[in-house]
PDB file of C-alpha atoms and ligand atoms in Angstrom:
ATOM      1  CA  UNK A   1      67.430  33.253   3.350  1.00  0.00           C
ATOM      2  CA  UNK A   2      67.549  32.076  -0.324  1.00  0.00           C
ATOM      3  CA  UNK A   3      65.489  29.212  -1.273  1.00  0.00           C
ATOM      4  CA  UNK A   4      65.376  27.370  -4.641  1.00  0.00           C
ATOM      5  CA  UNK A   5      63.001  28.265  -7.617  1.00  0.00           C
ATOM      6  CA  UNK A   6      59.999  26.001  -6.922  1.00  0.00           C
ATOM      7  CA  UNK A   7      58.584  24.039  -9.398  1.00  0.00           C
ATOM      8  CA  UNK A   8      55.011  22.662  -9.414  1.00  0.00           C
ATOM      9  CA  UNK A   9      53.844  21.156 -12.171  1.00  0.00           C
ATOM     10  CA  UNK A  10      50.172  21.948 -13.100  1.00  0.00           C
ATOM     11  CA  UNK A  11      47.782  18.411 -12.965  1.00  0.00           C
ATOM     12  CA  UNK A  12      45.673  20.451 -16.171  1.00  0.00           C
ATOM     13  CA  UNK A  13      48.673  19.183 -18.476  1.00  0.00           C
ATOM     14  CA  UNK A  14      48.319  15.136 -16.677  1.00  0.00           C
ATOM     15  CA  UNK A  15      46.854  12.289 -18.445  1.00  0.00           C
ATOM     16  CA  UNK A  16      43.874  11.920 -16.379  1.00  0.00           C
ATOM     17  CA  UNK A  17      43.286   8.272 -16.850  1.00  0.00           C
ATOM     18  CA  UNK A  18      46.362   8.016 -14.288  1.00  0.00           C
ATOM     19  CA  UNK A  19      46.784  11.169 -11.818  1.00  0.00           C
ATOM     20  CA  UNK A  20      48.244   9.313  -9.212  1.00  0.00           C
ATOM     21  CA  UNK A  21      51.090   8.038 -11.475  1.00  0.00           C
ATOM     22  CA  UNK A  22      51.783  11.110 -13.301  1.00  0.00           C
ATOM     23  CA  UNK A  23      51.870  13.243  -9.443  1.00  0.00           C
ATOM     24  CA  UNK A  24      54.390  10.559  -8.362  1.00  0.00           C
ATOM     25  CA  UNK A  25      55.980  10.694 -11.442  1.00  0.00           C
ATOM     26  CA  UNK A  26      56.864  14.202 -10.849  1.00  0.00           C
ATOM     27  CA  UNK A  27      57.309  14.152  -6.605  1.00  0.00           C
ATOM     28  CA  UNK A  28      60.054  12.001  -7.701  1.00  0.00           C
ATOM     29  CA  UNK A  29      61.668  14.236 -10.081  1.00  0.00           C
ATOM     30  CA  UNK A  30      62.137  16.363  -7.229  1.00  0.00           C
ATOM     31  CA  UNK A  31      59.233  18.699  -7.638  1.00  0.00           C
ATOM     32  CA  UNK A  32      58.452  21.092  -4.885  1.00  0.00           C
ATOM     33  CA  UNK A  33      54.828  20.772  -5.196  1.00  0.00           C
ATOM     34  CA  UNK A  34      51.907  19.894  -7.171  1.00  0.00           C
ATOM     35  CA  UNK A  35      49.280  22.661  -8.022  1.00  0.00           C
ATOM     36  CA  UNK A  36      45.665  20.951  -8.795  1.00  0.00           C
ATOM     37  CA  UNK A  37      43.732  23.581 -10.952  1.00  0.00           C
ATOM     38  CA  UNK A  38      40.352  23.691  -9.720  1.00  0.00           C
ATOM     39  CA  UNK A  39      37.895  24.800 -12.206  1.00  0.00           C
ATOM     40  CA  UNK A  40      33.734  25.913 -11.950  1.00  0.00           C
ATOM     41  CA  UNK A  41      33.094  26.672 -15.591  1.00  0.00           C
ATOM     42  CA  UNK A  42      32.269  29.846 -14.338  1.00  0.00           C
ATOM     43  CA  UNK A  43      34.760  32.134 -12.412  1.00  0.00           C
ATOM     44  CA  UNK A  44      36.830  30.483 -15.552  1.00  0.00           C
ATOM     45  CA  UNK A  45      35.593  28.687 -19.120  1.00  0.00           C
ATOM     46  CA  UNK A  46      36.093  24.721 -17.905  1.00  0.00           C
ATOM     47  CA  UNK A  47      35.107  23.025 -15.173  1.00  0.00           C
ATOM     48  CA  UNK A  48      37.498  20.097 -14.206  1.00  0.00           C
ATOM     49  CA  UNK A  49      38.273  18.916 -10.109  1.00  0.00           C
ATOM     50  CA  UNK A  50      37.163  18.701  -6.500  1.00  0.00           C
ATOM     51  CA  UNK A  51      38.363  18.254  -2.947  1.00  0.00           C
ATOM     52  CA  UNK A  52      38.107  14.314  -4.050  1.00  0.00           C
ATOM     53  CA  UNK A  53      41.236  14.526  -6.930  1.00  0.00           C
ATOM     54  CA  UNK A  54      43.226  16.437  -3.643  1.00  0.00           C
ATOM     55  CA  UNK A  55      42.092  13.820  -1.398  1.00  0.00           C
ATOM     56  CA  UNK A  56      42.997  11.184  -3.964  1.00  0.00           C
ATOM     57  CA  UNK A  57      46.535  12.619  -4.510  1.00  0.00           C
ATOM     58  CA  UNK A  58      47.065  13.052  -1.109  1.00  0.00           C
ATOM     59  CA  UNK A  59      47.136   9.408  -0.693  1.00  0.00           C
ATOM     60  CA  UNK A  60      49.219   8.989  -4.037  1.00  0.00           C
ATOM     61  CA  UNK A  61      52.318  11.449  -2.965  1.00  0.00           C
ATOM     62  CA  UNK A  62      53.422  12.890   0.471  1.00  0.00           C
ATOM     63  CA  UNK A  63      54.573  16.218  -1.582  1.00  0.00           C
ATOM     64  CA  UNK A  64      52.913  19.858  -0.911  1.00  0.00           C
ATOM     65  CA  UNK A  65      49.736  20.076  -2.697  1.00  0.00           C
ATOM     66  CA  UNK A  66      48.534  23.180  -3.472  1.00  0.00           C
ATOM     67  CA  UNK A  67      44.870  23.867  -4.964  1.00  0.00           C
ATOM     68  CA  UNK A  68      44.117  26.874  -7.070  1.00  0.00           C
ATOM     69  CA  UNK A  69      40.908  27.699  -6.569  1.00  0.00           C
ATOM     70  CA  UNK A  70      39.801  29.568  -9.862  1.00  0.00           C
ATOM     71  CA  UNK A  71      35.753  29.334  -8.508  1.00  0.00           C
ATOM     72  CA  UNK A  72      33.435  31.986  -7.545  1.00  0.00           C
ATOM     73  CA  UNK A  73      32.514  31.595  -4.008  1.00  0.00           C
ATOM     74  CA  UNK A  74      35.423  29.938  -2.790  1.00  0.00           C
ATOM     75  CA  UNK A  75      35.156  30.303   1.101  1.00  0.00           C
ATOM     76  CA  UNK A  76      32.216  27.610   0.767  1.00  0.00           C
ATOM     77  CA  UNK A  77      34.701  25.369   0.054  1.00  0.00           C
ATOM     78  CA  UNK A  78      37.632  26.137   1.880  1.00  0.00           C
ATOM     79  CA  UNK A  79      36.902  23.491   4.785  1.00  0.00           C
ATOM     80  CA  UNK A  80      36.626  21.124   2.261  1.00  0.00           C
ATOM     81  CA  UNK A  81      39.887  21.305   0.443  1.00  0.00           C
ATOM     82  CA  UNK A  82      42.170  21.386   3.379  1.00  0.00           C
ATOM     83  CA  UNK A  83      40.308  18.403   4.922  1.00  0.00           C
ATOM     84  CA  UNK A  84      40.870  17.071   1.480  1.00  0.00           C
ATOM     85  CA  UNK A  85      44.814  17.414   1.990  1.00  0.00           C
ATOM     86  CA  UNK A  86      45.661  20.718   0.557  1.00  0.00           C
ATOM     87  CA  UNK A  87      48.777  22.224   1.726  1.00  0.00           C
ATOM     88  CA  UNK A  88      47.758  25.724   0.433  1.00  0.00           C
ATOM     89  CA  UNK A  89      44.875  27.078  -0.744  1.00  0.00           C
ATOM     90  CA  UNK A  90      44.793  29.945  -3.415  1.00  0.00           C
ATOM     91  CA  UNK A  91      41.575  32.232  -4.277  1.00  0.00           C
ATOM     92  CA  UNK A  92      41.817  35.009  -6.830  1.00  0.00           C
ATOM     93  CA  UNK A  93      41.660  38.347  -5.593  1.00  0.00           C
ATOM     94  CA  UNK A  94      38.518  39.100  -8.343  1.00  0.00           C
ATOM     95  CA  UNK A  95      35.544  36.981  -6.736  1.00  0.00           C
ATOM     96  CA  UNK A  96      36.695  37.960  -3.381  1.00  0.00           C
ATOM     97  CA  UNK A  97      34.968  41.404  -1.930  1.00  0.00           C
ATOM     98  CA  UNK A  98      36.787  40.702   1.484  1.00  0.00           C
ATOM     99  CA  UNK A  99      39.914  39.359   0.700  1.00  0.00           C
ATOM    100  CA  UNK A 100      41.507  39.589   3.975  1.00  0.00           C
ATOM    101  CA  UNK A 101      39.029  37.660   5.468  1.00  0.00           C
ATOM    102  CA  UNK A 102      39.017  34.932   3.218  1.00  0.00           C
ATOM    103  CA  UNK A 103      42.503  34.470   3.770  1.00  0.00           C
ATOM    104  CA  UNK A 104      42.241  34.325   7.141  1.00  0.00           C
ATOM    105  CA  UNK A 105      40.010  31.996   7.009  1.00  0.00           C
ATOM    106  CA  UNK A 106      41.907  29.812   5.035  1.00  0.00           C
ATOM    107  CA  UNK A 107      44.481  29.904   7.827  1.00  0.00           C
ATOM    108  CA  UNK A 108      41.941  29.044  10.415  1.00  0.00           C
ATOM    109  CA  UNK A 109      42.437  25.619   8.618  1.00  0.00           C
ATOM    110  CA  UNK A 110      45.626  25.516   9.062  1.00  0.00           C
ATOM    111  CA  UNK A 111      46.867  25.672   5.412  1.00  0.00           C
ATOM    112  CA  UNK A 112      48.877  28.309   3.629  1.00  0.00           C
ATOM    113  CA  UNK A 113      46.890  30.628   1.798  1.00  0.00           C
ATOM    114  CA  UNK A 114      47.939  32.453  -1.282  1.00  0.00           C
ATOM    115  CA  UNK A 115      45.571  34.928  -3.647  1.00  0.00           C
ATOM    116  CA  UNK A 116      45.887  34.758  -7.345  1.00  0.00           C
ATOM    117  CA  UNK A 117      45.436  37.866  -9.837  1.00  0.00           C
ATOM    118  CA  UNK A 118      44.419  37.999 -13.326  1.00  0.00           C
ATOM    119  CA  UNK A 119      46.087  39.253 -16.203  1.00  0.00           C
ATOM    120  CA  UNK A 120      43.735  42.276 -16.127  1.00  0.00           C
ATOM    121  CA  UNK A 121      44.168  43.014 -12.481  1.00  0.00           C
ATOM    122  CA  UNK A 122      46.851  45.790 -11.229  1.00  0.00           C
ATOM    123  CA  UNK A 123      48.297  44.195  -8.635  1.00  0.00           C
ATOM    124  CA  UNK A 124      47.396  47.456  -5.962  1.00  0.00           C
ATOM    125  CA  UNK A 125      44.646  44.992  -6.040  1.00  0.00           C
ATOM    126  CA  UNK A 126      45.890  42.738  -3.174  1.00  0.00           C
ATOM    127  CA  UNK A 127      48.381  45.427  -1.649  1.00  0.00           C
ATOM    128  CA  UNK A 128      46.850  44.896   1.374  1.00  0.00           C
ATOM    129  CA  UNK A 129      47.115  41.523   2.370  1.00  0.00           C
ATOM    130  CA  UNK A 130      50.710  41.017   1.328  1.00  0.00           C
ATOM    131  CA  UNK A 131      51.448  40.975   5.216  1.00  0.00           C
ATOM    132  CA  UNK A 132      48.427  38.420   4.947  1.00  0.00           C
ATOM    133  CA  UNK A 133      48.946  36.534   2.187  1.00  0.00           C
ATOM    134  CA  UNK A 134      51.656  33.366   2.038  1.00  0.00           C
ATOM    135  CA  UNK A 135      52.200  33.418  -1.858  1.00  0.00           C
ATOM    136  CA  UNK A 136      50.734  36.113  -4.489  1.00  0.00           C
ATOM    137  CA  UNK A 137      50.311  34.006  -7.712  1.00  0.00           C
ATOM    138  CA  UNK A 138      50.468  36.381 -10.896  1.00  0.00           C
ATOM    139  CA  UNK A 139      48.305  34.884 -13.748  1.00  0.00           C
ATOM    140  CA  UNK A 140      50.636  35.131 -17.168  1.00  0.00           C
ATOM    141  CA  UNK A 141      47.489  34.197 -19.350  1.00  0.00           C
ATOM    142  CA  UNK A 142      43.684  34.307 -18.631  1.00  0.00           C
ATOM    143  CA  UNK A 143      42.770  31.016 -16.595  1.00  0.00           C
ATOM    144  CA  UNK A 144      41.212  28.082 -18.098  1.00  0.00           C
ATOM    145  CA  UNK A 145      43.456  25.914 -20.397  1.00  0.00           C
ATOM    146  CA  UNK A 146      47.016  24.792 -20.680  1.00  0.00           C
ATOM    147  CA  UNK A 147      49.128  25.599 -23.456  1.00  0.00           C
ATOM    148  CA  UNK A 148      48.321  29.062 -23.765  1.00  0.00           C
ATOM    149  CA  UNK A 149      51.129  31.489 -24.637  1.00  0.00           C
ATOM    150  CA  UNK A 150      52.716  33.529 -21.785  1.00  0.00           C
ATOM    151  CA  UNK A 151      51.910  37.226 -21.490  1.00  0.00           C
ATOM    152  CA  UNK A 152      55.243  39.119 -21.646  1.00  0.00           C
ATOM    153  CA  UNK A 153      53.709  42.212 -20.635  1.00  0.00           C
ATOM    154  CA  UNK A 154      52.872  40.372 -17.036  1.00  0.00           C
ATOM    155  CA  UNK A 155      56.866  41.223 -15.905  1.00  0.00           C
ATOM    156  CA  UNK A 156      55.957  44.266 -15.193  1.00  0.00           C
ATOM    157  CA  UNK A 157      53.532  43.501 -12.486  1.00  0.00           C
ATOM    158  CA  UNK A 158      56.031  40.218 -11.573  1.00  0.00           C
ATOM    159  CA  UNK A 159      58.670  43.015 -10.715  1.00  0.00           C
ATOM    160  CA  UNK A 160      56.658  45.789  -9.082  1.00  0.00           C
ATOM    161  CA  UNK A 161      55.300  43.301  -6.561  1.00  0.00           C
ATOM    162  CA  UNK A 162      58.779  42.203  -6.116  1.00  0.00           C
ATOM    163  CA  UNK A 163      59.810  45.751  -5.119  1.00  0.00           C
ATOM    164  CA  UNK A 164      56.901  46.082  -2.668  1.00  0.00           C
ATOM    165  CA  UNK A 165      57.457  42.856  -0.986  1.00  0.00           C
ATOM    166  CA  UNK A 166      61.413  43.863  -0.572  1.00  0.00           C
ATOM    167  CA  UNK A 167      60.283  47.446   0.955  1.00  0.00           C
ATOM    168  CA  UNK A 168      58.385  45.960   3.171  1.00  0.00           C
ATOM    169  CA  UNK A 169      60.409  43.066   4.028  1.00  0.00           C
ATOM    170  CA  UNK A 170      57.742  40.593   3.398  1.00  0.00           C
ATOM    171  CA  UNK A 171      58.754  37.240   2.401  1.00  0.00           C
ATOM    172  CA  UNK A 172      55.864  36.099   0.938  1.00  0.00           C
ATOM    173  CA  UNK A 173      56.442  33.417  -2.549  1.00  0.00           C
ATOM    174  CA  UNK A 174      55.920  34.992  -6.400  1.00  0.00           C
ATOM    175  CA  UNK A 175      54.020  32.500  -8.146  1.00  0.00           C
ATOM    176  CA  UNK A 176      54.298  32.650 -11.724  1.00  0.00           C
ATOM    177  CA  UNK A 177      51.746  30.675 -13.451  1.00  0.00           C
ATOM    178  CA  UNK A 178      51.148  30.505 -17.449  1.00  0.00           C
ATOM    179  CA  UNK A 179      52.839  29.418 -20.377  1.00  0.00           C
ATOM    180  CA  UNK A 180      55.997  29.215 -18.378  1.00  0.00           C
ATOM    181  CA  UNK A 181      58.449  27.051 -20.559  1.00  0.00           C
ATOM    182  CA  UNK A 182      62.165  26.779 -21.178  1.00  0.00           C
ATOM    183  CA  UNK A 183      62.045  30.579 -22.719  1.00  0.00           C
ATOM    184  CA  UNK A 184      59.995  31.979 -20.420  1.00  0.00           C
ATOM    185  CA  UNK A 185      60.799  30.465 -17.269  1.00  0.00           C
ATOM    186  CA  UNK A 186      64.142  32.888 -17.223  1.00  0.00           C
ATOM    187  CA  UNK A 187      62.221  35.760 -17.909  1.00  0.00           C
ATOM    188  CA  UNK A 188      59.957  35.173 -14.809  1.00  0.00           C
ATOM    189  CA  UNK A 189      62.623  34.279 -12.239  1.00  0.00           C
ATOM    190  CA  UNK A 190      64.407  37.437 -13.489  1.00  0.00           C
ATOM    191  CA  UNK A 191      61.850  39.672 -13.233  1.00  0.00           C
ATOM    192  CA  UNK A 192      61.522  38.149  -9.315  1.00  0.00           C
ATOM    193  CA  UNK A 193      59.351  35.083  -9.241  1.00  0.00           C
ATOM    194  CA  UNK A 194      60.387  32.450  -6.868  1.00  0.00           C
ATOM    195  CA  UNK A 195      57.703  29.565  -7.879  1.00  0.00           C
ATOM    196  CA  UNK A 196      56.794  28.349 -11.231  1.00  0.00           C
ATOM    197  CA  UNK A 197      54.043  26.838 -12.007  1.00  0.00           C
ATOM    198  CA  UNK A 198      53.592  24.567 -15.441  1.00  0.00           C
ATOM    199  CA  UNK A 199      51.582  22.540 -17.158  1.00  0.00           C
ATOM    200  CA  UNK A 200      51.963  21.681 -20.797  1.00  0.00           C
ATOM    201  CA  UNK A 201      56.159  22.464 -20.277  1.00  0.00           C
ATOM    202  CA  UNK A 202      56.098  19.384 -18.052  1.00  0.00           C
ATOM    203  CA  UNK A 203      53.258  16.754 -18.853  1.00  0.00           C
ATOM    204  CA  UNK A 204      53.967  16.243 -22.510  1.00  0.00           C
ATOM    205  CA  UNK A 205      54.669  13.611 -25.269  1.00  0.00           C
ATOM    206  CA  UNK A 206      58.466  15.089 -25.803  1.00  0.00           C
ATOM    207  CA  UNK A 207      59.996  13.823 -23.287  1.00  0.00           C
ATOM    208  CA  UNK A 208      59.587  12.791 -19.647  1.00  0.00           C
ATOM    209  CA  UNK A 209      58.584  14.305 -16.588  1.00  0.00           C
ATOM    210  CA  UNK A 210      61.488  13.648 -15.405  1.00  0.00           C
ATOM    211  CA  UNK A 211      63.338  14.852 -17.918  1.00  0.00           C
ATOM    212  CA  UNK A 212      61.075  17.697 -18.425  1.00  0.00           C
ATOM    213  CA  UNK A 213      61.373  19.152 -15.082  1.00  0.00           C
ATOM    214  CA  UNK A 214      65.375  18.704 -15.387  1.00  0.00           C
ATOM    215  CA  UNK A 215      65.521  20.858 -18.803  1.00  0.00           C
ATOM    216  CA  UNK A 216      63.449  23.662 -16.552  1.00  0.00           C
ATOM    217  CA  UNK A 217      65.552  23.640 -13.681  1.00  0.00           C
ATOM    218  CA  UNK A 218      68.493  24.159 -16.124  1.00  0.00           C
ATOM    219  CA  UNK A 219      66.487  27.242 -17.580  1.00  0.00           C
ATOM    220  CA  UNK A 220      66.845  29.227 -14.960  1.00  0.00           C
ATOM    221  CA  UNK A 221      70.122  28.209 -13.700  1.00  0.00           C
ATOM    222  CA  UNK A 222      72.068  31.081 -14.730  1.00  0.00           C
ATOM    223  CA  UNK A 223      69.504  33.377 -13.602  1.00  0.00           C
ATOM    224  CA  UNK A 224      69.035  31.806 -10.230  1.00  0.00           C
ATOM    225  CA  UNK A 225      72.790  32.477 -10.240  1.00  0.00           C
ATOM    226  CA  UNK A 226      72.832  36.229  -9.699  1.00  0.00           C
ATOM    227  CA  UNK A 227      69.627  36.345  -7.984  1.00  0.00           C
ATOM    228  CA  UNK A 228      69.513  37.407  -4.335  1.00  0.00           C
ATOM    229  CA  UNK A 229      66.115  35.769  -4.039  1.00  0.00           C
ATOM    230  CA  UNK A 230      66.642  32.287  -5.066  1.00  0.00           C
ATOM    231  CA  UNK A 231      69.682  29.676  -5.374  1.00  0.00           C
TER     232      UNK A 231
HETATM  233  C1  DX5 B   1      45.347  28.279 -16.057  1.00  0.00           C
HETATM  234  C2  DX5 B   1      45.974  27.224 -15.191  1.00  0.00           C
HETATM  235  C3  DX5 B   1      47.448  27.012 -15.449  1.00  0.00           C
HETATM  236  C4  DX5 B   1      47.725  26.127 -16.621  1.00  0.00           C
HETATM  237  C5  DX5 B   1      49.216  26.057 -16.836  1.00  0.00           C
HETATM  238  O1  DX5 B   1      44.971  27.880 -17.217  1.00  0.00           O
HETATM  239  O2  DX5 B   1      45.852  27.700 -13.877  1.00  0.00           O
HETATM  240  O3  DX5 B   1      48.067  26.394 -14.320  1.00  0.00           O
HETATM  241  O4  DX5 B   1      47.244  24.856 -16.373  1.00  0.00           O
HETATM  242  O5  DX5 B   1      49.429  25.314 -17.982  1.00  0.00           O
HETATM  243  P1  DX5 B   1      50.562  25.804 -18.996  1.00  0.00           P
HETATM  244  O6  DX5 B   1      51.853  25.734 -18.208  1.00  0.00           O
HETATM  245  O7  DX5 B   1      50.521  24.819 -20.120  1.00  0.00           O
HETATM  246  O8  DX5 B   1      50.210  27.202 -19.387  1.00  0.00           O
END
């Protein structure tokens, strides 16, 4: 069954001194979530929220929030973040030696789960948990900041995984996270993607969120048009 192209914006990109504002601001442009990129200054180069900014949102907008958990060791926190309000929870496949059973445990909680690979990881890397796994979030630049530019040469891995998912009839979401903008955006769907995540393309001084989020979904409207994935 064909879904729309989700769009959550990234919280990196929000003017912090008002979080809740700027997450209603974009739950009410229609937004299908909000991703909240949690950051340990280690796993990645900045350090920025907890479970408290999730559990803080959580009472700001009723929309899916979904925390991307780019920390070493994130099993110790998993309890935390879906008792925090987290609709799905997503590890990266690189600080995980037992992948499956992180994500399963993530499920205990009752949350979605999704894993999250690198620019610099082949995505055979997480072949076996597809079956597991609710969303497989491709990294289109190296974690850490917004703005970055997105890696082109990330399609490739964007449309092998789509291939394996449609061989095996899995339905899991392609999360495309990254520099994705009103050029790139296209080029992501295209290649198979069926989320977007962005940051800097959304929360900016150009224009509104509003507006912002608009000028993406038209982006990918023509694409969306002949995909068999997304309408
Ligand atoms: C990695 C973060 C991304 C980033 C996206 O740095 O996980 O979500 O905030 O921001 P843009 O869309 O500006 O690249």
């Amino acid at each position: 069954m064909k879904s729309r192209v989700a769009i959550e914006p990234s919280i990196l990109s929000a003017d912090f001194s008002r979080l809740g504002e700027q997450a209603k601001e974009a739950e009410d442009a229609g937004v299908e979530g909000i991703q909240i990129d949690v950051m340990d200054g280690h796993f990645v180069p900045n350090l920025t929220f907890g479970p408290g900014i999730v559990k803080a949102l959580r009472r700001s907008v009723g929309i899916f929030l979904d925390a991307h958990l780019m920390i070493d060791n994130p099993e110790v926190f998993l309890e935390e973040f879906s008792r925090s309000g987290a609709n799905r929870i997503i590890v990266h496949q690189e600080v995980c030696k037992n992948l499956a059973s992180v994500i399963q445990s993530i499920k205990k909680f009752k949350v979605e789960a999704g894993v999250a690979v690198n620019p610099a990881t082949p995505i055979d890397r997480v072949e076996k948990v597809l079956d597991l796994a609710d969303c497989v979030q491709i990294m289109t630049v190296n974690p850490g900041f917004a703005g970055q530019r997105f890696m082109e040469d990330q399609l490739d891995k964007i449309r092998s995984l789509r291939r394996e998912l449609d061989e095996r009839h899995l339905a899991s979401s392609i999360v495309v996270d990254g520099g994705v903008d009103l050029k790139t955006a296209p080029l992501a769907v295209k290649a198979g993607a069926t989320a977007l995540v962005a940051g800097s393309s959304i929360y900016n001084q150009s224009a509104s969120v509003a507006q912002n989020v608009e000028l993406l979904r038209k982006s990918i409207s023509s694409v969306v048009a002949g995909s068999p994935y997304v309408n």
